[in-house]
Coordinates of C-alpha atoms and ligand atoms in Angstrom, one line a residue:
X1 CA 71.7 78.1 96.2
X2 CA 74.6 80.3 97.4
X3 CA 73.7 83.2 99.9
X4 CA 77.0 84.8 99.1
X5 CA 76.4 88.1 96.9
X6 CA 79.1 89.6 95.3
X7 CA 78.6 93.3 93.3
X8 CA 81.2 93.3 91.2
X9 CA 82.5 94.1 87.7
X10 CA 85.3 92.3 85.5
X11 CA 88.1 94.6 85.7
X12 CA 87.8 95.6 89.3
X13 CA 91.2 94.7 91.4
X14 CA 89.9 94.9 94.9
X15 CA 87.1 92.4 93.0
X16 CA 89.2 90.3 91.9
X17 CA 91.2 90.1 95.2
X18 CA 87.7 89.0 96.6
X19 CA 86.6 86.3 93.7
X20 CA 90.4 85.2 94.4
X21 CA 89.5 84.7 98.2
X22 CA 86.4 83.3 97.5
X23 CA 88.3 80.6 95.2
X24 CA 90.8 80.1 97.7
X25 CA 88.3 79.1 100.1
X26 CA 86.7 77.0 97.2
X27 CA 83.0 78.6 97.4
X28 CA 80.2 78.7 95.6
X29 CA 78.6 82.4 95.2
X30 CA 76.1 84.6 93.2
X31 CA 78.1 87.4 90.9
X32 CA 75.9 90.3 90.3
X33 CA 77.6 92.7 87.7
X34 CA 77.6 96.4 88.1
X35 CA 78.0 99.3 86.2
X36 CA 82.1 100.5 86.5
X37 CA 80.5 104.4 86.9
X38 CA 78.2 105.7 88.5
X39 CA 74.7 106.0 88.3
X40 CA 74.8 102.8 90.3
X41 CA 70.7 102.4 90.6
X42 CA 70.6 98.6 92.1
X43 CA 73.2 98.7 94.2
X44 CA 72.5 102.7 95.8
X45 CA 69.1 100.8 97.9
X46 CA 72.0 98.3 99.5
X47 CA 74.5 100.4 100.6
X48 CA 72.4 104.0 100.7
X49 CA 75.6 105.6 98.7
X50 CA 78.4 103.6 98.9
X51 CA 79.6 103.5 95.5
X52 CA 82.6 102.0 95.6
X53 CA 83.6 98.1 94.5
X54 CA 83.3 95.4 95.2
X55 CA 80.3 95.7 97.8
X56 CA 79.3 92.0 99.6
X57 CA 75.3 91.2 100.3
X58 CA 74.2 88.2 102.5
X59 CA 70.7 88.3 102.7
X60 CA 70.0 91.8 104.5
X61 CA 73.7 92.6 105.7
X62 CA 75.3 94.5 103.7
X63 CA 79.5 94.3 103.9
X64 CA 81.0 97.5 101.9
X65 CA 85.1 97.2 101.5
X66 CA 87.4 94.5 101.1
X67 CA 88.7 94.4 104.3
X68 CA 85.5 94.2 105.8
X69 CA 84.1 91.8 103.3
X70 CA 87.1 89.4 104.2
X71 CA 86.8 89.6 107.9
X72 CA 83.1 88.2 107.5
X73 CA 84.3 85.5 105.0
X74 CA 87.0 84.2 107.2
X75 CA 84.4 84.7 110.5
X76 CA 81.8 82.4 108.3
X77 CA 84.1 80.2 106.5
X78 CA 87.2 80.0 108.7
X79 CA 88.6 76.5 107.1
X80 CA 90.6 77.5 104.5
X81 CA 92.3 80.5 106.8
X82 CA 93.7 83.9 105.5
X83 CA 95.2 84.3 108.6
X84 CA 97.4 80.8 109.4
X85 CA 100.4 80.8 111.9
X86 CA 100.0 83.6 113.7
X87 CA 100.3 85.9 111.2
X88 CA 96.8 88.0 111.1
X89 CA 98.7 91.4 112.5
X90 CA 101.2 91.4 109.8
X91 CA 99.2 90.1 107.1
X92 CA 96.5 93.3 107.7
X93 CA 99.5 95.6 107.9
X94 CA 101.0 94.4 105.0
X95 CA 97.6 94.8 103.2
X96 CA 96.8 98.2 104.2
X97 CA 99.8 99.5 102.7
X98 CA 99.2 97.5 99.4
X99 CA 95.5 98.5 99.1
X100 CA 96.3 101.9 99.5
X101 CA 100.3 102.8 98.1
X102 CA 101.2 99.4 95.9
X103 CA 97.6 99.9 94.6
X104 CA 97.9 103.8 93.2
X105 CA 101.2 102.7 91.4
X106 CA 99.6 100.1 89.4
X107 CA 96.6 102.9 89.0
X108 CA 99.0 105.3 88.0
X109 CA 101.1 103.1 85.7
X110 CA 97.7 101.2 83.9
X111 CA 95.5 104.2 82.9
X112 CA 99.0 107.0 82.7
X113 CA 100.0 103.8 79.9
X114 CA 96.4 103.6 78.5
X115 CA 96.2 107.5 77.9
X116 CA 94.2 108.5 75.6
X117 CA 92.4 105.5 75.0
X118 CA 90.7 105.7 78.4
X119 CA 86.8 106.2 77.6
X120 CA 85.6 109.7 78.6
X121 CA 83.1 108.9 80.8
X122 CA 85.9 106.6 83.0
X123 CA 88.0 109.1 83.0
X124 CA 85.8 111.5 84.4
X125 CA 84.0 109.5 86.7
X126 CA 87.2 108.4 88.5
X127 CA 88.2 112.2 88.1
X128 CA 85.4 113.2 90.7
X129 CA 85.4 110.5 92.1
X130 CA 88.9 111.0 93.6
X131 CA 88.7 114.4 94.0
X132 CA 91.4 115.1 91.2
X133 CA 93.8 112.1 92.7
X134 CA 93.1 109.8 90.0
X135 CA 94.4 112.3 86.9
X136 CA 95.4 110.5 83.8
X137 CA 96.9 113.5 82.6
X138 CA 99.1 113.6 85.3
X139 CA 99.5 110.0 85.1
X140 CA 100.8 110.8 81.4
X141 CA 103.0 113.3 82.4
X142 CA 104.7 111.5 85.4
X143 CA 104.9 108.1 84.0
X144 CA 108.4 107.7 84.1
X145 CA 108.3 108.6 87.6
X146 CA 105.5 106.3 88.5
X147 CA 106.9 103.3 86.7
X148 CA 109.8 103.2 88.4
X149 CA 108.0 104.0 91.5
X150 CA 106.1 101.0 90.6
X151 CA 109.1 99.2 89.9
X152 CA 110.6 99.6 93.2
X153 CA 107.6 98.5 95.2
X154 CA 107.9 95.0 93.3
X155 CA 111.0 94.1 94.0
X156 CA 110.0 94.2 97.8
X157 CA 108.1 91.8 96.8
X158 CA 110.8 89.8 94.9
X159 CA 112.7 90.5 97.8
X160 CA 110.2 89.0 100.4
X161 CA 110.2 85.5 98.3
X162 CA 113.8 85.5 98.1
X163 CA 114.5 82.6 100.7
X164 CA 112.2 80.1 98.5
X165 CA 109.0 80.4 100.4
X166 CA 106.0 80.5 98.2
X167 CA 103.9 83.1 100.1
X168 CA 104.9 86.7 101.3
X169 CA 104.5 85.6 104.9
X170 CA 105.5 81.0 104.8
X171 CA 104.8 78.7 102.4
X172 CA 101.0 79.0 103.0
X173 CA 99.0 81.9 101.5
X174 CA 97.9 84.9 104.0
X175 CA 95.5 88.1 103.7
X176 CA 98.6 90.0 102.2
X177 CA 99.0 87.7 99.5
X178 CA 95.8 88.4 98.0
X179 CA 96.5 92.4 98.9
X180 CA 99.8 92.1 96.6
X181 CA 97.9 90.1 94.3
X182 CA 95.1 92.9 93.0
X183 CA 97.5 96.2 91.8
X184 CA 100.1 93.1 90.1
X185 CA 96.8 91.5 87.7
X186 CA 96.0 95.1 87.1
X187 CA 98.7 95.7 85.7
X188 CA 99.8 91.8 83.9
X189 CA 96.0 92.6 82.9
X190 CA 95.7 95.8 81.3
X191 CA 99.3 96.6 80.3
X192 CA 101.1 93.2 79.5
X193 CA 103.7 94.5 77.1
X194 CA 105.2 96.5 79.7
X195 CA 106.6 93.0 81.2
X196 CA 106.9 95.1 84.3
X197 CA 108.3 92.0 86.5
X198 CA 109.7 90.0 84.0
X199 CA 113.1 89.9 85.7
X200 CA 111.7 88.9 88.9
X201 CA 111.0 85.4 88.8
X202 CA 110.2 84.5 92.3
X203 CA 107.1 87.1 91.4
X204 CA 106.0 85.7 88.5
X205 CA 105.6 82.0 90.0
X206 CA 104.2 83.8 93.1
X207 CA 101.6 84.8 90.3
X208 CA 101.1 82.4 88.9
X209 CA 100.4 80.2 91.9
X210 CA 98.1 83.0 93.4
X211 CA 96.0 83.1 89.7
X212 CA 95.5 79.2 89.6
X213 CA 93.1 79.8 93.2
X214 CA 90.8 80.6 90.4
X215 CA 86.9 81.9 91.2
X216 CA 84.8 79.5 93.3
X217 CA 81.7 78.8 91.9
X218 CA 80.0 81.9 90.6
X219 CA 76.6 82.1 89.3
X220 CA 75.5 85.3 87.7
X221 CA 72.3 86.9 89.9
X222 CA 70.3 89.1 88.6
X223 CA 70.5 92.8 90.1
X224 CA 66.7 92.9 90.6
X225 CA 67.1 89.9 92.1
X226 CA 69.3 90.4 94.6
X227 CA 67.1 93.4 96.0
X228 CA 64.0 91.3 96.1
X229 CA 66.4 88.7 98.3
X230 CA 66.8 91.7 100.6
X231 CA 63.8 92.3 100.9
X232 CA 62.2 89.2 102.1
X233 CA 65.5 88.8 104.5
X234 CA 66.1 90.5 107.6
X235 CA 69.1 91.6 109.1
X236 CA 71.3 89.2 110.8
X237 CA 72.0 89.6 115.0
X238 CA 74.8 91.4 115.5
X239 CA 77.7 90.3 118.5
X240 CA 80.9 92.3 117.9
X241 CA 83.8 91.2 120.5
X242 CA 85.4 94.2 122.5
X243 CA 82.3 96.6 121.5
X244 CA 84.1 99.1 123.2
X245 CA 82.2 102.1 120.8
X246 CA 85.5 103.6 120.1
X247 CA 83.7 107.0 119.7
X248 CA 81.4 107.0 121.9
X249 CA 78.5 107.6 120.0
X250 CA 76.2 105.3 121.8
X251 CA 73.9 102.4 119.6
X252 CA 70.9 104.2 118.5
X253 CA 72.3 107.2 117.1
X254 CA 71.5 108.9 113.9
X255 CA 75.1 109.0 111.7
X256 CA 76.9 108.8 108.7
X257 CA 79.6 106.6 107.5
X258 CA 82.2 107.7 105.0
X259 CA 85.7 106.6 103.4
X260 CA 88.6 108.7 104.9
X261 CA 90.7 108.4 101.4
X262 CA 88.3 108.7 98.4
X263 CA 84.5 107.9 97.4
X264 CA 83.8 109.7 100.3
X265 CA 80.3 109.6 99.8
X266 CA 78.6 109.7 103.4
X267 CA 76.3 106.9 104.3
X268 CA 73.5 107.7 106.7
X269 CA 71.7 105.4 109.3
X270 CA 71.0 104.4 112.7
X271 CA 74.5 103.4 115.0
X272 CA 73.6 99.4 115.4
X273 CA 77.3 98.8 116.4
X274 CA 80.8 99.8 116.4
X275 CA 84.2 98.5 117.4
X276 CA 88.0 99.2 116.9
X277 CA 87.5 97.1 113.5
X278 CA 84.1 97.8 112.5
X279 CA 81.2 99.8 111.8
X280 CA 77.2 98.5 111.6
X281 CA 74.5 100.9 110.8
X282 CA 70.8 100.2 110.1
X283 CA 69.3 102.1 107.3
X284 CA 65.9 101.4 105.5
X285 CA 65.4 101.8 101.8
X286 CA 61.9 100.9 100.1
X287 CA 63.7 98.5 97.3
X288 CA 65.3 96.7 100.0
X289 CA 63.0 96.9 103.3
X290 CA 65.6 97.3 106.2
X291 CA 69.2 96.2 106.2
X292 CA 72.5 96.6 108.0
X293 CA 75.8 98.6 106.5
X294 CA 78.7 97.4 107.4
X295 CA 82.0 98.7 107.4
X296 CA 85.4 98.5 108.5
X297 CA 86.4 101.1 111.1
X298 CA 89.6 101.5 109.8
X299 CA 89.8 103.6 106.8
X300 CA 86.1 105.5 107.9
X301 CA 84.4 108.0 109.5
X302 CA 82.1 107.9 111.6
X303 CA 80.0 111.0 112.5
X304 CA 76.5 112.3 114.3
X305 CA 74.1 113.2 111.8
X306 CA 73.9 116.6 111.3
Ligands
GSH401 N1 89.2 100.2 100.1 C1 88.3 99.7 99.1 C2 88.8 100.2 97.8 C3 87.8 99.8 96.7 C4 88.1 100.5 95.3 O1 88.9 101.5 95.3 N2 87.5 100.0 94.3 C5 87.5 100.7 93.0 C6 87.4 99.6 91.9 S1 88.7 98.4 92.0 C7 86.3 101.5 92.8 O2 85.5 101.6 93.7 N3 86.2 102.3 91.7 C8 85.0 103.1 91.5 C9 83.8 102.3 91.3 O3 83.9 101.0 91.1 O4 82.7 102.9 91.3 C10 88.2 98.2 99.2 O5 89.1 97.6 99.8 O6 87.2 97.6 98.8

C-alpha cells in the first residue's frame, strides 16, 4: 500500500504538475479528492487552514505547496531526479517565475475566456480568496491584453527549445519543466479552440512529451481515511541541513505560517524547524492527533503568535 497522499482535485494545475512528477518518477500513490472551494472539512485537521491545492500527507507530516511537496519527493525518491546536471538553481528560478507570472496568464486567459460560464460559487471563492486578484470580470475586460501577454511568455518557451533540446534546461527533464508544464494544460485543457501555441511547434512536442509522463499509480483513498492514517501515525524526525533559523525565532515557539501572495490564511503551531528553504511546525488537531506542517520558506511568513 502507498504511503504517498495526495489532496487533490482534477482540474488543479499545480496538481497536476505534481501527479506529472509523481509519474515521472513512476510511483505508486493514494489520490484523495477534495472539494475545489472551500469549506474544505477533511483536509482543514491536516493542515489547520491551509486551503490551498494540492496539499501532500505522509503518515503524520504534512507537506503544503508544490515546491515543498517536490523537495520531499526528490529527498525520498531521488532516482528519477528533477534536478540532473547541475541544474537545481536554475530549474527553481525558472519555476518560481512560472508558478507565480506564466501561471496568472493562463488564469487570466482560461476563466477571462470562460466568462460567464464560470459557476458562481467558483467565481466567488477564488474572488476572496485572492483578495480581488483573481477577477473574471476584469479578466473579460482585459483579455486582449492578457492573451497576448500570454502569448509572449510562450514563445520564451519556444525560444528556449529552439536548438533541438527536448527539455527547457538539456535533453533531460528538470523541476522547470514540470513548472512550464501546469499554466500550458490549463489552458490546452480548458480553452482548446484558442490553439494558443499552435505555431510553435518545438512547444507542442515539448507537450506532448511532458503529458505522456502520465500519473503513477493512483489509488483513490478515502478522505476519512486518510485522517484515521494520521492518526495512528506520528510525526516523522526532523534533520534540516544548514538549520540556520533564518528568523530567529528559536524551535519551541508558538507561530503562524502564511502565503506571502494569496490564500493567506495563517497556520498556527509550535516552531519544530526552520531553514532558508523551509518551514516545520507542530500542531495538534483531535481528527488527526498531532502532526507536522511543512512548508517552503520561500513564498511564507513566518510570525510569533500573537
Ligand atoms: N504556490 C502554490 C500554489 C497552489 C495554488 O494556487 N493552487 C490553486 C489550485 S491549482 C488553489 O489553491 N486554488 C484554490 C483551492 O484549491 O482551494 C503551490 O505551488 O502549490
Amino acid at each position: 500500500m502507498p504511503d504517498l497522499i495526495l489532496h487533490n482535485y482534477p482540474n488543479s494545475p499545480f496538481a497536476e504538475k505534481v501527479r506529472l512528477i509523481l509519474g515521472y518518477k513512476g510511483l505508486e500513490w493514494h489520490s484523495v479528492q477534495i472539494p475545489r472551494v472551500m469549506p474544505k472539512p477533511d483536509l482543514m485537521p491536516l493542515t489547520g487552514g491551509y486551503r490551498r491545492t494540492p496539499v501532500m500527507q505522509i503518515g503524520a507530516d504534512v507537506y503544503c505547496d508544490s515546491a515543498c511537496i517536490v523537495r520531499e519527493l526528490e529527498r525520498r525518491y531521488p532516482e528519477t531526479t528533477l534536478f540532473p546536471d547541475g541544474t537545481n538553481g536554475v530549474a527553481t528560478m525558472i519555476g518560481a517565475w512560472s508558478d507565480r507570472v506564466f501561471f496568472f496568464d493562463a488564469v487570466g486567459v482560461v476563466f477571462g475566456t470562460l466568462g460567464a460560464t464560470v459557476p458562481n460559487d467558483l467565481k466567488e471563492d477564488r474572488y476572496t480568496f485572492s483578495e480581488g486578484m483573481i477577477d473574471i470580470d476584469r479578466y473579460q475586460r482585459d483579455q486582449a491584453q492578457l492573451r497576448s501577454q500570454l502569448r509572449a511568455h510562450l514563445f520564451w518557451l519556444e525560444r528556449a527549445l529552439e536548438d533541438g533540446r527536448l527539455h527547457v534546461l538539456g535533453d533531460k527533464p528538470t523541476w522547470a519543466d514540470f513548472c512550464l508544464y501546469h499554466p500550458m494544460w490549463m489552458v490546452q485543457r480548458r480553452v482548446p479552440e484558442l490553439g494558443a501555441a499552435n505555431d510553435m511547434p518545438r512547444t507542442l512536442a515539448w507537450f506532448e512529451r511532458m503529458t505522456a509522463f502520465g500519473h503513477g499509480r493512483p489509488v483513490e483513498l478515502d478522505a476519512k481515511e486518510a485522517l484515521r492514517i494520521a492518526q495512528t501515525a506520528t510525526p516523522a524526525p526532523v534533520k534540516l541541513g544548514h538549520p540556520e533559523l533564518p528568523d530567529g525565532i528559536p524551535a519551541g515557539t508558538a507561530v503562524t505560517v502564511a502565503a506571502d501572495d494569496y490564500g493567506k490564511d495563517p497556520v498556527a503551531g509550535t516552531l519544530v524547524a526552520a531553514n532558508a528553504q523551509r518551514i516545520v511546525i507542530r500542531r495538534t488537531d483531535p481528527a488527526v492527533g498531532e502532526v507536522n506542517v511543512h512548508f517552503p520558506r520561500a513564498g511564507f511568513v513566518l510570525s510569533k503568535a500573537a
